[in-house]
Amino acid sequence: MNITFTYLSKPYCYITLLTAVLAASAPATPVPATDPGIEVRGTKYAQPRNAGLRFQRHREDVLQLPRKELGINPDKARNGSGIVLAFQTDSDSIRANFRILSANYMGSAFGLFEDGKLAKEFKFNPKTSEAKLEFERRGSGCFEIALPSFANVEFLGLELDGQLKKPSPPNAPVYVALGDSISHGVGQHGATHTTWPFLLSRKLNAELFNLAVGGGKVSVPIGNMLEDWKRIDYITILVGYNDLHFDQKTPEGFATQYGELLDAIRANHPDTPVYCISLLHTKKPTSEKTGHTANEFRTALSKLVGTRAQTDAHLHFVAGETITSAKNLQADNPKDPVHLGEEGAAMLADELYRIITRK
């Protein structure tokens, strides 16, 4: 089924129409997905495909590694969390066209920003095959489209009634988020722009590369992959819940592998501030498989970071359980033992911004 989104003037108000019912004043000039006036942010691995553009957050050879070694699910890794399309236009009406290659049942949404502020949210059913985002210029025409966090989409280009102008290079700090579903965006209804790494990146005025993957564990190969970044200004690591509950790791084994991840990061980014966040508050603190606890994993990470920080002044431990609580978890899914709701994600972004900037 093909869906067209036609939006009213207020954010979040929308109606859904069949594609055949198109406004007579729809933009007429097509702009290809690969036009240099459209900047792709949040990934180094965008790939042209026929007339479209596909996005990948991780290098393909890394995703082809054996899953046990990789530590993440390569299919979930292909979702677009953190990726943004940026462009500037004097067009009064704009249409952005996408093909939905796959989408998660947890909900999916695009976020439209104009002049740095959220202007619209475009929600779609995961069974939808195409999405046409129609919107109007209200300000200077500096637009950003944040891709869904739990969908894999192909960008098919724009339709405009004016000219496209490539936005000035942001020259922004670079922020890389490593982790599992908490950072990928579970609990925020499939919208990149409500995940805590995205919210934190906006506070830092940084370009986000969200490499976190739902179900992920400590991943040394992703640490090695950071060789593709010439410069990184901030790194956060929030991982351990799946290592505790689904990988039968001991606290010592977790710390050992985590140390290997830090070694991989430091091989290419020796001076980047790295914030190692211990397990957040959880309703499920004990592994049914091993009997090990979240507190044991937290202690193991604290000791590891404390020891290494004696010779690495840019390595920081953040006690995740002290900045989160049960009230930060999903209110609309009380059986979920660990994932943040939208308010909890915003709170975590605020807390980490305070820690990173010492404000």
mmCIF file of C-alpha atoms in Angstrom:
data_model
loop_
_atom_site.group_PDB
_atom_site.id
_atom_site.type_symbol
_atom_site.label_atom_id
_atom_site.label_comp_id
_atom_site.label_asym_id
_atom_site.label_seq_id
_atom_site.Cartn_x
_atom_site.Cartn_y
_atom_site.Cartn_z
ATOM 1 C CA MET A 1 0.000 0.000 0.000
ATOM 2 C CA ASN A 2 1.282 3.461 -0.879
ATOM 3 C CA ILE A 3 0.634 6.280 1.562
ATOM 4 C CA THR A 4 0.701 10.026 1.056
ATOM 5 C CA PHE A 5 0.997 12.263 4.099
ATOM 6 C CA THR A 6 -0.699 15.657 3.756
ATOM 7 C CA TYR A 7 -0.164 17.844 6.797
ATOM 8 C CA LEU A 8 -2.053 20.701 8.359
ATOM 9 C CA SER A 9 -0.319 23.790 9.716
ATOM 10 C CA LYS A 10 0.090 22.525 13.282
ATOM 11 C CA PRO A 11 2.778 19.969 14.172
ATOM 12 C CA TYR A 12 1.626 16.360 14.614
ATOM 13 C CA CYS A 13 -1.720 16.905 12.847
ATOM 14 C CA TYR A 14 -2.112 14.724 9.798
ATOM 15 C CA ILE A 15 -4.490 12.867 7.562
ATOM 16 C CA THR A 16 -3.727 9.821 5.447
ATOM 17 C CA LEU A 17 -4.733 9.608 1.791
ATOM 18 C CA LEU A 18 -4.242 7.115 -1.009
ATOM 19 C CA THR A 19 -1.372 8.047 -3.293
ATOM 20 C CA ALA A 20 -3.742 8.537 -6.208
ATOM 21 C CA VAL A 21 -5.310 11.515 -4.465
ATOM 22 C CA LEU A 22 -2.641 14.179 -4.867
ATOM 23 C CA ALA A 23 -2.949 17.914 -4.461
ATOM 24 C CA ALA A 24 -3.189 19.775 -7.740
ATOM 25 C CA SER A 25 -0.501 22.188 -6.579
ATOM 26 C CA ALA A 26 2.029 19.453 -5.807
ATOM 27 C CA PRO A 27 5.673 20.442 -6.510
ATOM 28 C CA ALA A 28 6.630 19.696 -10.102
ATOM 29 C CA THR A 29 10.445 19.810 -10.329
ATOM 30 C CA PRO A 30 12.114 16.524 -9.321
ATOM 31 C CA VAL A 31 15.447 16.575 -7.496
ATOM 32 C CA PRO A 32 17.340 13.256 -7.487
ATOM 33 C CA ALA A 33 18.271 11.645 -4.196
ATOM 34 C CA THR A 34 21.967 11.989 -4.988
ATOM 35 C CA ASP A 35 21.836 15.723 -5.757
ATOM 36 C CA PRO A 36 24.866 17.404 -4.112
ATOM 37 C CA GLY A 37 22.499 19.969 -2.619
ATOM 38 C CA ILE A 38 21.177 17.302 -0.245
ATOM 39 C CA GLU A 39 23.573 16.517 2.584
ATOM 40 C CA VAL A 40 23.492 13.174 4.381
ATOM 41 C CA ARG A 41 24.440 13.373 8.051
ATOM 42 C CA GLY A 42 24.863 10.638 10.630
ATOM 43 C CA THR A 43 26.343 7.941 8.403
ATOM 44 C CA LYS A 44 29.502 7.340 6.407
ATOM 45 C CA TYR A 45 27.994 4.531 4.377
ATOM 46 C CA ALA A 46 25.181 5.933 2.204
ATOM 47 C CA GLN A 47 24.983 4.086 -1.120
ATOM 48 C CA PRO A 48 23.290 5.114 -4.399
ATOM 49 C CA ARG A 49 20.920 2.427 -5.632
ATOM 50 C CA ASN A 50 19.357 2.903 -9.067
ATOM 51 C CA ALA A 51 17.449 6.185 -8.726
ATOM 52 C CA GLY A 52 17.542 6.216 -4.943
ATOM 53 C CA LEU A 53 19.873 6.421 -1.974
ATOM 54 C CA ARG A 54 20.132 3.798 0.761
ATOM 55 C CA PHE A 55 21.625 4.261 4.185
ATOM 56 C CA GLN A 56 23.772 2.091 6.382
ATOM 57 C CA ARG A 57 25.159 3.029 9.785
ATOM 58 C CA HIS A 58 27.861 0.348 9.756
ATOM 59 C CA ARG A 59 30.392 -0.796 7.180
ATOM 60 C CA GLU A 60 29.188 -3.804 5.208
ATOM 61 C CA ASP A 61 32.232 -5.999 5.845
ATOM 62 C CA VAL A 62 31.693 -5.476 9.572
ATOM 63 C CA LEU A 63 28.058 -6.562 9.321
ATOM 64 C CA GLN A 64 29.158 -9.716 7.500
ATOM 65 C CA LEU A 65 31.187 -10.948 10.480
ATOM 66 C CA PRO A 66 29.869 -13.949 12.450
ATOM 67 C CA ARG A 67 27.148 -12.663 14.769
ATOM 68 C CA LYS A 68 28.812 -14.022 17.903
ATOM 69 C CA GLU A 69 31.958 -12.057 17.083
ATOM 70 C CA LEU A 70 30.042 -9.003 15.895
ATOM 71 C CA GLY A 71 27.856 -8.698 18.985
ATOM 72 C CA ILE A 72 24.923 -7.076 17.151
ATOM 73 C CA ASN A 73 22.068 -8.136 14.881
ATOM 74 C CA PRO A 74 23.029 -7.027 11.336
ATOM 75 C CA ASP A 75 19.391 -6.739 10.251
ATOM 76 C CA LYS A 76 18.546 -4.342 13.079
ATOM 77 C CA ALA A 77 21.777 -2.500 12.335
ATOM 78 C CA ARG A 78 20.378 -1.521 8.930
ATOM 79 C CA ASN A 79 17.743 0.708 10.513
ATOM 80 C CA GLY A 80 18.326 4.443 10.211
ATOM 81 C CA SER A 81 18.565 5.734 13.770
ATOM 82 C CA GLY A 82 20.358 9.082 13.883
ATOM 83 C CA ILE A 83 20.560 9.656 10.125
ATOM 84 C CA VAL A 84 19.476 13.076 8.840
ATOM 85 C CA LEU A 85 18.982 14.582 5.370
ATOM 86 C CA ALA A 86 19.698 18.328 5.244
ATOM 87 C CA PHE A 87 18.976 20.832 2.491
ATOM 88 C CA GLN A 88 17.992 24.454 1.917
ATOM 89 C CA THR A 89 15.429 25.681 -0.581
ATOM 90 C CA ASP A 90 13.333 28.701 -1.490
ATOM 91 C CA SER A 91 10.553 26.362 -2.582
ATOM 92 C CA ASP A 92 7.192 27.107 -0.964
ATOM 93 C CA SER A 93 6.040 23.490 -1.197
ATOM 94 C CA ILE A 94 8.257 20.442 -0.771
ATOM 95 C CA ARG A 95 7.717 16.742 -1.152
ATOM 96 C CA ALA A 96 10.252 14.145 0.010
ATOM 97 C CA ASN A 97 9.787 10.638 -1.374
ATOM 98 C CA PHE A 98 10.860 7.436 0.360
ATOM 99 C CA ARG A 99 10.552 3.709 -0.185
ATOM 100 C CA ILE A 100 10.080 1.695 3.024
ATOM 101 C CA LEU A 101 12.330 -1.359 2.705
ATOM 102 C CA SER A 102 11.513 -2.699 6.163
ATOM 103 C CA ALA A 103 10.043 -1.327 9.375
ATOM 104 C CA ASN A 104 9.694 -2.496 12.956
ATOM 105 C CA TYR A 105 6.340 -3.062 14.625
ATOM 106 C CA MET A 106 7.251 -0.634 17.455
ATOM 107 C CA GLY A 107 6.248 2.351 15.350
ATOM 108 C CA SER A 108 8.022 4.488 12.796
ATOM 109 C CA ALA A 109 8.201 8.227 12.211
ATOM 110 C CA PHE A 110 10.144 10.845 10.301
ATOM 111 C CA GLY A 111 10.908 14.133 12.027
ATOM 112 C CA LEU A 112 10.979 17.353 9.994
ATOM 113 C CA PHE A 113 13.055 20.257 11.283
ATOM 114 C CA GLU A 114 13.114 23.760 9.850
ATOM 115 C CA ASP A 115 15.736 26.213 11.087
ATOM 116 C CA GLY A 116 16.733 23.752 13.796
ATOM 117 C CA LYS A 117 13.262 23.347 15.306
ATOM 118 C CA LEU A 118 10.907 20.395 15.026
ATOM 119 C CA ALA A 119 8.126 21.413 12.635
ATOM 120 C CA LYS A 120 6.298 18.192 11.822
ATOM 121 C CA GLU A 121 6.252 14.502 12.658
ATOM 122 C CA PHE A 122 5.347 12.031 9.908
ATOM 123 C CA LYS A 123 4.128 8.703 11.293
ATOM 124 C CA PHE A 124 3.559 5.675 9.110
ATOM 125 C CA ASN A 125 2.365 2.105 9.378
ATOM 126 C CA PRO A 126 5.237 -0.431 9.235
ATOM 127 C CA LYS A 127 3.401 -2.248 6.422
ATOM 128 C CA THR A 128 3.521 0.839 4.214
ATOM 129 C CA SER A 129 5.678 0.470 1.095
ATOM 130 C CA GLU A 130 6.173 4.163 0.299
ATOM 131 C CA ALA A 131 6.021 7.467 2.137
ATOM 132 C CA LYS A 132 5.581 10.877 0.528
ATOM 133 C CA LEU A 133 6.254 13.688 2.988
ATOM 134 C CA GLU A 134 4.588 16.946 1.952
ATOM 135 C CA PHE A 135 5.299 20.191 3.789
ATOM 136 C CA GLU A 136 5.593 23.936 3.296
ATOM 137 C CA ARG A 137 8.369 26.409 3.964
ATOM 138 C CA ARG A 138 7.625 28.579 6.993
ATOM 139 C CA GLY A 139 11.050 30.111 7.646
ATOM 140 C CA SER A 140 14.390 30.344 5.870
ATOM 141 C CA GLY A 141 13.952 26.933 4.260
ATOM 142 C CA CYS A 142 16.841 25.183 6.060
ATOM 143 C CA PHE A 143 15.322 21.719 6.422
ATOM 144 C CA GLU A 144 16.411 18.497 8.096
ATOM 145 C CA ILE A 145 14.581 15.192 7.843
ATOM 146 C CA ALA A 146 15.427 12.763 10.648
ATOM 147 C CA LEU A 147 14.925 9.193 9.448
ATOM 148 C CA PRO A 148 12.960 6.630 11.470
ATOM 149 C CA SER A 149 15.033 4.821 14.081
ATOM 150 C CA PHE A 150 13.523 1.378 13.481
ATOM 151 C CA ALA A 151 12.972 1.388 9.725
ATOM 152 C CA ASN A 152 15.226 0.894 6.729
ATOM 153 C CA VAL A 153 14.243 3.414 4.074
ATOM 154 C CA GLU A 154 15.443 4.382 0.614
ATOM 155 C CA PHE A 155 15.394 8.063 -0.275
ATOM 156 C CA LEU A 156 13.935 8.637 -3.744
ATOM 157 C CA GLY A 157 14.454 12.393 -3.973
ATOM 158 C CA LEU A 158 12.599 15.683 -3.590
ATOM 159 C CA GLU A 159 9.972 17.559 -5.580
ATOM 160 C CA LEU A 160 10.182 21.358 -5.423
ATOM 161 C CA ASP A 161 8.613 24.460 -6.918
ATOM 162 C CA GLY A 162 11.814 26.444 -6.306
ATOM 163 C CA GLN A 163 15.594 26.108 -6.164
ATOM 164 C CA LEU A 164 17.743 23.869 -3.999
ATOM 165 C CA LYS A 165 20.757 25.268 -2.181
ATOM 166 C CA LYS A 166 23.184 23.046 -0.335
ATOM 167 C CA PRO A 167 23.362 24.032 3.328
ATOM 168 C CA SER A 168 26.659 25.286 4.662
ATOM 169 C CA PRO A 169 28.823 22.480 6.073
ATOM 170 C CA PRO A 170 27.955 22.247 9.772
ATOM 171 C CA ASN A 171 31.581 21.996 10.918
ATOM 172 C CA ALA A 172 30.046 20.600 14.082
ATOM 173 C CA PRO A 173 31.586 18.408 16.767
ATOM 174 C CA VAL A 174 31.194 14.692 16.081
ATOM 175 C CA TYR A 175 29.371 12.495 18.588
ATOM 176 C CA VAL A 176 29.304 8.686 18.337
ATOM 177 C CA ALA A 177 26.870 6.619 20.424
ATOM 178 C CA LEU A 178 27.633 2.930 20.997
ATOM 179 C CA GLY A 179 25.212 0.595 22.704
ATOM 180 C CA ASP A 180 22.058 -1.471 22.533
ATOM 181 C CA SER A 181 18.325 -0.874 22.145
ATOM 182 C CA ILE A 182 18.239 1.788 24.870
ATOM 183 C CA SER A 183 20.418 3.995 22.672
ATOM 184 C CA HIS A 184 19.000 2.706 19.370
ATOM 185 C CA GLY A 185 15.616 4.055 20.453
ATOM 186 C CA VAL A 186 13.294 1.384 21.848
ATOM 187 C CA GLY A 187 10.604 3.158 23.840
ATOM 188 C CA GLN A 188 10.487 6.270 21.667
ATOM 189 C CA HIS A 189 8.061 4.869 19.076
ATOM 190 C CA GLY A 190 10.475 4.562 16.186
ATOM 191 C CA ALA A 191 11.376 8.253 15.915
ATOM 192 C CA THR A 192 15.056 9.215 15.753
ATOM 193 C CA HIS A 193 14.309 12.733 16.956
ATOM 194 C CA THR A 194 13.008 11.509 20.346
ATOM 195 C CA THR A 195 15.916 9.172 21.153
ATOM 196 C CA TRP A 196 18.290 10.285 23.882
ATOM 197 C CA PRO A 197 21.451 10.279 21.674
ATOM 198 C CA PHE A 198 19.718 12.576 19.172
ATOM 199 C CA LEU A 199 18.491 14.912 21.911
ATOM 200 C CA LEU A 200 21.966 14.969 23.458
ATOM 201 C CA SER A 201 23.573 15.708 20.086
ATOM 202 C CA ARG A 202 21.296 18.710 19.649
ATOM 203 C CA LYS A 203 22.292 20.046 23.053
ATOM 204 C CA LEU A 204 25.959 19.593 22.113
ATOM 205 C CA ASN A 205 25.382 21.108 18.636
ATOM 206 C CA ALA A 206 27.056 17.956 17.347
ATOM 207 C CA GLU A 207 26.585 15.635 14.389
ATOM 208 C CA LEU A 208 25.342 12.303 15.722
ATOM 209 C CA PHE A 209 26.483 8.914 14.482
ATOM 210 C CA ASN A 210 24.255 6.468 16.350
ATOM 211 C CA LEU A 211 25.883 3.045 16.013
ATOM 212 C CA ALA A 212 23.772 1.444 18.750
ATOM 213 C CA VAL A 213 21.748 -1.622 17.758
ATOM 214 C CA GLY A 214 18.789 -3.233 19.478
ATOM 215 C CA GLY A 215 19.835 -6.474 21.175
ATOM 216 C CA GLY A 216 23.474 -5.438 20.995
ATOM 217 C CA LYS A 217 26.228 -6.543 23.313
ATOM 218 C CA VAL A 218 29.812 -5.321 23.688
ATOM 219 C CA SER A 219 31.091 -5.127 20.095
ATOM 220 C CA VAL A 220 34.825 -4.896 19.523
ATOM 221 C CA PRO A 221 34.416 -4.877 15.695
ATOM 222 C CA ILE A 222 32.371 -1.678 15.897
ATOM 223 C CA GLY A 223 35.124 -0.162 18.005
ATOM 224 C CA ASN A 224 37.605 -1.110 15.286
ATOM 225 C CA MET A 225 35.292 0.406 12.657
ATOM 226 C CA LEU A 226 35.820 3.849 14.190
ATOM 227 C CA GLU A 227 39.049 3.975 12.185
ATOM 228 C CA ASP A 228 36.806 5.413 9.447
ATOM 229 C CA TRP A 229 36.309 8.605 11.485
ATOM 230 C CA LYS A 230 39.130 11.141 11.270
ATOM 231 C CA ARG A 231 37.874 12.949 14.348
ATOM 232 C CA ILE A 232 35.398 12.170 17.110
ATOM 233 C CA ASP A 233 34.688 14.691 19.858
ATOM 234 C CA TYR A 234 32.443 12.610 22.134
ATOM 235 C CA ILE A 235 31.734 8.910 22.564
ATOM 236 C CA THR A 236 29.120 7.377 24.841
ATOM 237 C CA ILE A 237 28.900 3.653 25.559
ATOM 238 C CA LEU A 238 25.767 2.228 27.165
ATOM 239 C CA VAL A 239 25.827 -1.546 26.990
ATOM 240 C CA GLY A 240 25.588 -4.536 29.296
ATOM 241 C CA TYR A 241 21.944 -5.488 29.745
ATOM 242 C CA ASN A 242 22.017 -8.075 26.955
ATOM 243 C CA ASP A 243 25.469 -9.269 28.040
ATOM 244 C CA LEU A 244 23.996 -9.945 31.490
ATOM 245 C CA HIS A 245 20.739 -11.602 30.471
ATOM 246 C CA PHE A 246 21.314 -13.216 27.078
ATOM 247 C CA ASP A 247 25.017 -13.973 26.684
ATOM 248 C CA GLN A 248 25.775 -15.870 29.904
ATOM 249 C CA LYS A 249 28.690 -13.550 30.603
ATOM 250 C CA THR A 250 30.296 -13.253 33.998
ATOM 251 C CA PRO A 251 31.103 -9.782 35.323
ATOM 252 C CA GLU A 252 34.772 -10.560 34.730
ATOM 253 C CA GLY A 253 34.108 -11.658 31.153
ATOM 254 C CA PHE A 254 32.074 -8.521 30.537
ATOM 255 C CA ALA A 255 34.883 -6.313 31.843
ATOM 256 C CA THR A 256 37.477 -8.140 29.747
ATOM 257 C CA GLN A 257 35.540 -7.694 26.515
ATOM 258 C CA TYR A 258 34.693 -4.098 27.397
ATOM 259 C CA GLY A 259 38.406 -3.450 27.858
ATOM 260 C CA GLU A 260 39.024 -4.823 24.370
ATOM 261 C CA LEU A 261 36.415 -2.403 23.038
ATOM 262 C CA LEU A 262 38.184 0.503 24.731
ATOM 263 C CA ASP A 263 41.500 -0.675 23.264
ATOM 264 C CA ALA A 264 39.926 -0.687 19.795
ATOM 265 C CA ILE A 265 38.604 2.845 20.270
ATOM 266 C CA ARG A 266 41.863 4.182 21.639
ATOM 267 C CA ALA A 267 43.845 2.718 18.724
ATOM 268 C CA ASN A 268 42.358 5.432 16.492
ATOM 269 C CA HIS A 269 41.030 8.037 18.923
ATOM 270 C CA PRO A 270 43.413 8.235 21.874
ATOM 271 C CA ASP A 271 42.204 11.600 23.178
ATOM 272 C CA THR A 272 38.454 11.507 22.562
ATOM 273 C CA PRO A 273 36.386 11.803 25.748
ATOM 274 C CA VAL A 274 34.633 8.464 26.283
ATOM 275 C CA TYR A 275 31.712 8.212 28.714
ATOM 276 C CA CYS A 276 31.169 4.654 29.934
ATOM 277 C CA ILE A 277 27.617 4.448 31.283
ATOM 278 C CA SER A 278 26.800 1.534 33.572
ATOM 279 C CA LEU A 279 23.485 -0.315 33.397
ATOM 280 C CA LEU A 280 20.514 1.963 33.918
ATOM 281 C CA HIS A 281 17.739 1.239 36.387
ATOM 282 C CA THR A 282 16.025 -2.038 35.532
ATOM 283 C CA LYS A 283 13.113 -4.031 36.893
ATOM 284 C CA LYS A 284 15.055 -7.189 36.047
ATOM 285 C CA PRO A 285 18.364 -6.944 37.926
ATOM 286 C CA THR A 286 19.254 -10.660 38.031
ATOM 287 C CA SER A 287 20.063 -13.010 35.156
ATOM 288 C CA GLU A 288 17.879 -16.111 35.177
ATOM 289 C CA LYS A 289 20.609 -18.003 33.316
ATOM 290 C CA THR A 290 23.647 -17.208 35.458
ATOM 291 C CA GLY A 291 22.406 -15.619 38.672
ATOM 292 C CA HIS A 292 24.710 -12.661 38.123
ATOM 293 C CA THR A 293 23.290 -9.231 38.834
ATOM 294 C CA ALA A 294 23.217 -5.792 37.293
ATOM 295 C CA ASN A 295 25.101 -4.444 40.299
ATOM 296 C CA GLU A 296 27.925 -6.921 39.704
ATOM 297 C CA PHE A 297 28.224 -5.711 36.112
ATOM 298 C CA ARG A 298 28.124 -2.098 37.266
ATOM 299 C CA THR A 299 30.885 -2.743 39.788
ATOM 300 C CA ALA A 300 33.008 -4.551 37.190
ATOM 301 C CA LEU A 301 32.708 -1.614 34.793
ATOM 302 C CA SER A 302 33.422 0.928 37.529
ATOM 303 C CA LYS A 303 36.616 -0.896 38.483
ATOM 304 C CA LEU A 304 37.710 -1.243 34.855
ATOM 305 C CA VAL A 305 37.196 2.429 34.055
ATOM 306 C CA GLY A 306 38.686 3.544 37.368
ATOM 307 C CA THR A 307 41.863 1.574 36.726
ATOM 308 C CA ARG A 308 42.259 2.735 33.143
ATOM 309 C CA ALA A 309 41.424 6.342 34.006
ATOM 310 C CA GLN A 310 44.617 6.500 36.058
ATOM 311 C CA THR A 311 46.507 6.662 32.759
ATOM 312 C CA ASP A 312 43.662 7.886 30.512
ATOM 313 C CA ALA A 313 42.380 11.292 31.552
ATOM 314 C CA HIS A 314 39.704 11.253 28.845
ATOM 315 C CA LEU A 315 37.925 8.134 30.116
ATOM 316 C CA HIS A 316 34.894 8.716 32.346
ATOM 317 C CA PHE A 317 32.569 6.441 34.321
ATOM 318 C CA VAL A 318 28.890 7.381 34.598
ATOM 319 C CA ALA A 319 26.798 5.486 37.155
ATOM 320 C CA GLY A 320 23.687 4.903 35.063
ATOM 321 C CA GLU A 321 21.574 3.647 37.943
ATOM 322 C CA THR A 322 21.998 6.949 39.804
ATOM 323 C CA ILE A 323 20.584 9.089 36.996
ATOM 324 C CA THR A 324 17.594 6.862 36.122
ATOM 325 C CA SER A 325 14.721 5.319 38.049
ATOM 326 C CA ALA A 326 11.527 3.342 37.496
ATOM 327 C CA LYS A 327 9.626 6.507 36.602
ATOM 328 C CA ASN A 328 11.859 6.958 33.546
ATOM 329 C CA LEU A 329 10.780 3.651 31.971
ATOM 330 C CA GLN A 330 7.971 3.286 29.432
ATOM 331 C CA ALA A 331 4.710 4.248 31.105
ATOM 332 C CA ASP A 332 2.675 2.734 28.258
ATOM 333 C CA ASN A 333 4.475 -0.617 28.546
ATOM 334 C CA PRO A 334 4.878 -1.383 32.265
ATOM 335 C CA LYS A 335 6.095 -4.923 31.564
ATOM 336 C CA ASP A 336 9.220 -3.576 29.842
ATOM 337 C CA PRO A 337 12.013 -3.921 32.415
ATOM 338 C CA VAL A 338 14.606 -1.524 31.014
ATOM 339 C CA HIS A 339 13.654 0.757 28.114
ATOM 340 C CA LEU A 340 13.091 4.462 28.600
ATOM 341 C CA GLY A 341 9.935 6.269 27.589
ATOM 342 C CA GLU A 342 10.115 9.534 25.683
ATOM 343 C CA GLU A 343 10.269 11.576 28.885
ATOM 344 C CA GLY A 344 12.938 9.254 30.284
ATOM 345 C CA ALA A 345 15.016 9.600 27.118
ATOM 346 C CA ALA A 346 14.792 13.394 27.347
ATOM 347 C CA MET A 347 15.795 13.244 31.009
ATOM 348 C CA LEU A 348 18.831 11.053 30.260
ATOM 349 C CA ALA A 349 19.934 13.454 27.519
ATOM 350 C CA ASP A 350 19.694 16.324 30.015
ATOM 351 C CA GLU A 351 21.694 14.455 32.657
ATOM 352 C CA LEU A 352 24.436 13.413 30.262
ATOM 353 C CA TYR A 353 24.688 16.924 28.848
ATOM 354 C CA ARG A 354 25.179 18.212 32.372
ATOM 355 C CA ILE A 355 27.869 15.587 33.023
ATOM 356 C CA ILE A 356 29.688 16.130 29.720
ATOM 357 C CA THR A 357 29.690 19.911 29.972
ATOM 358 C CA ARG A 358 30.002 19.965 33.780
ATOM 359 C CA LYS A 359 27.020 22.327 33.986
#
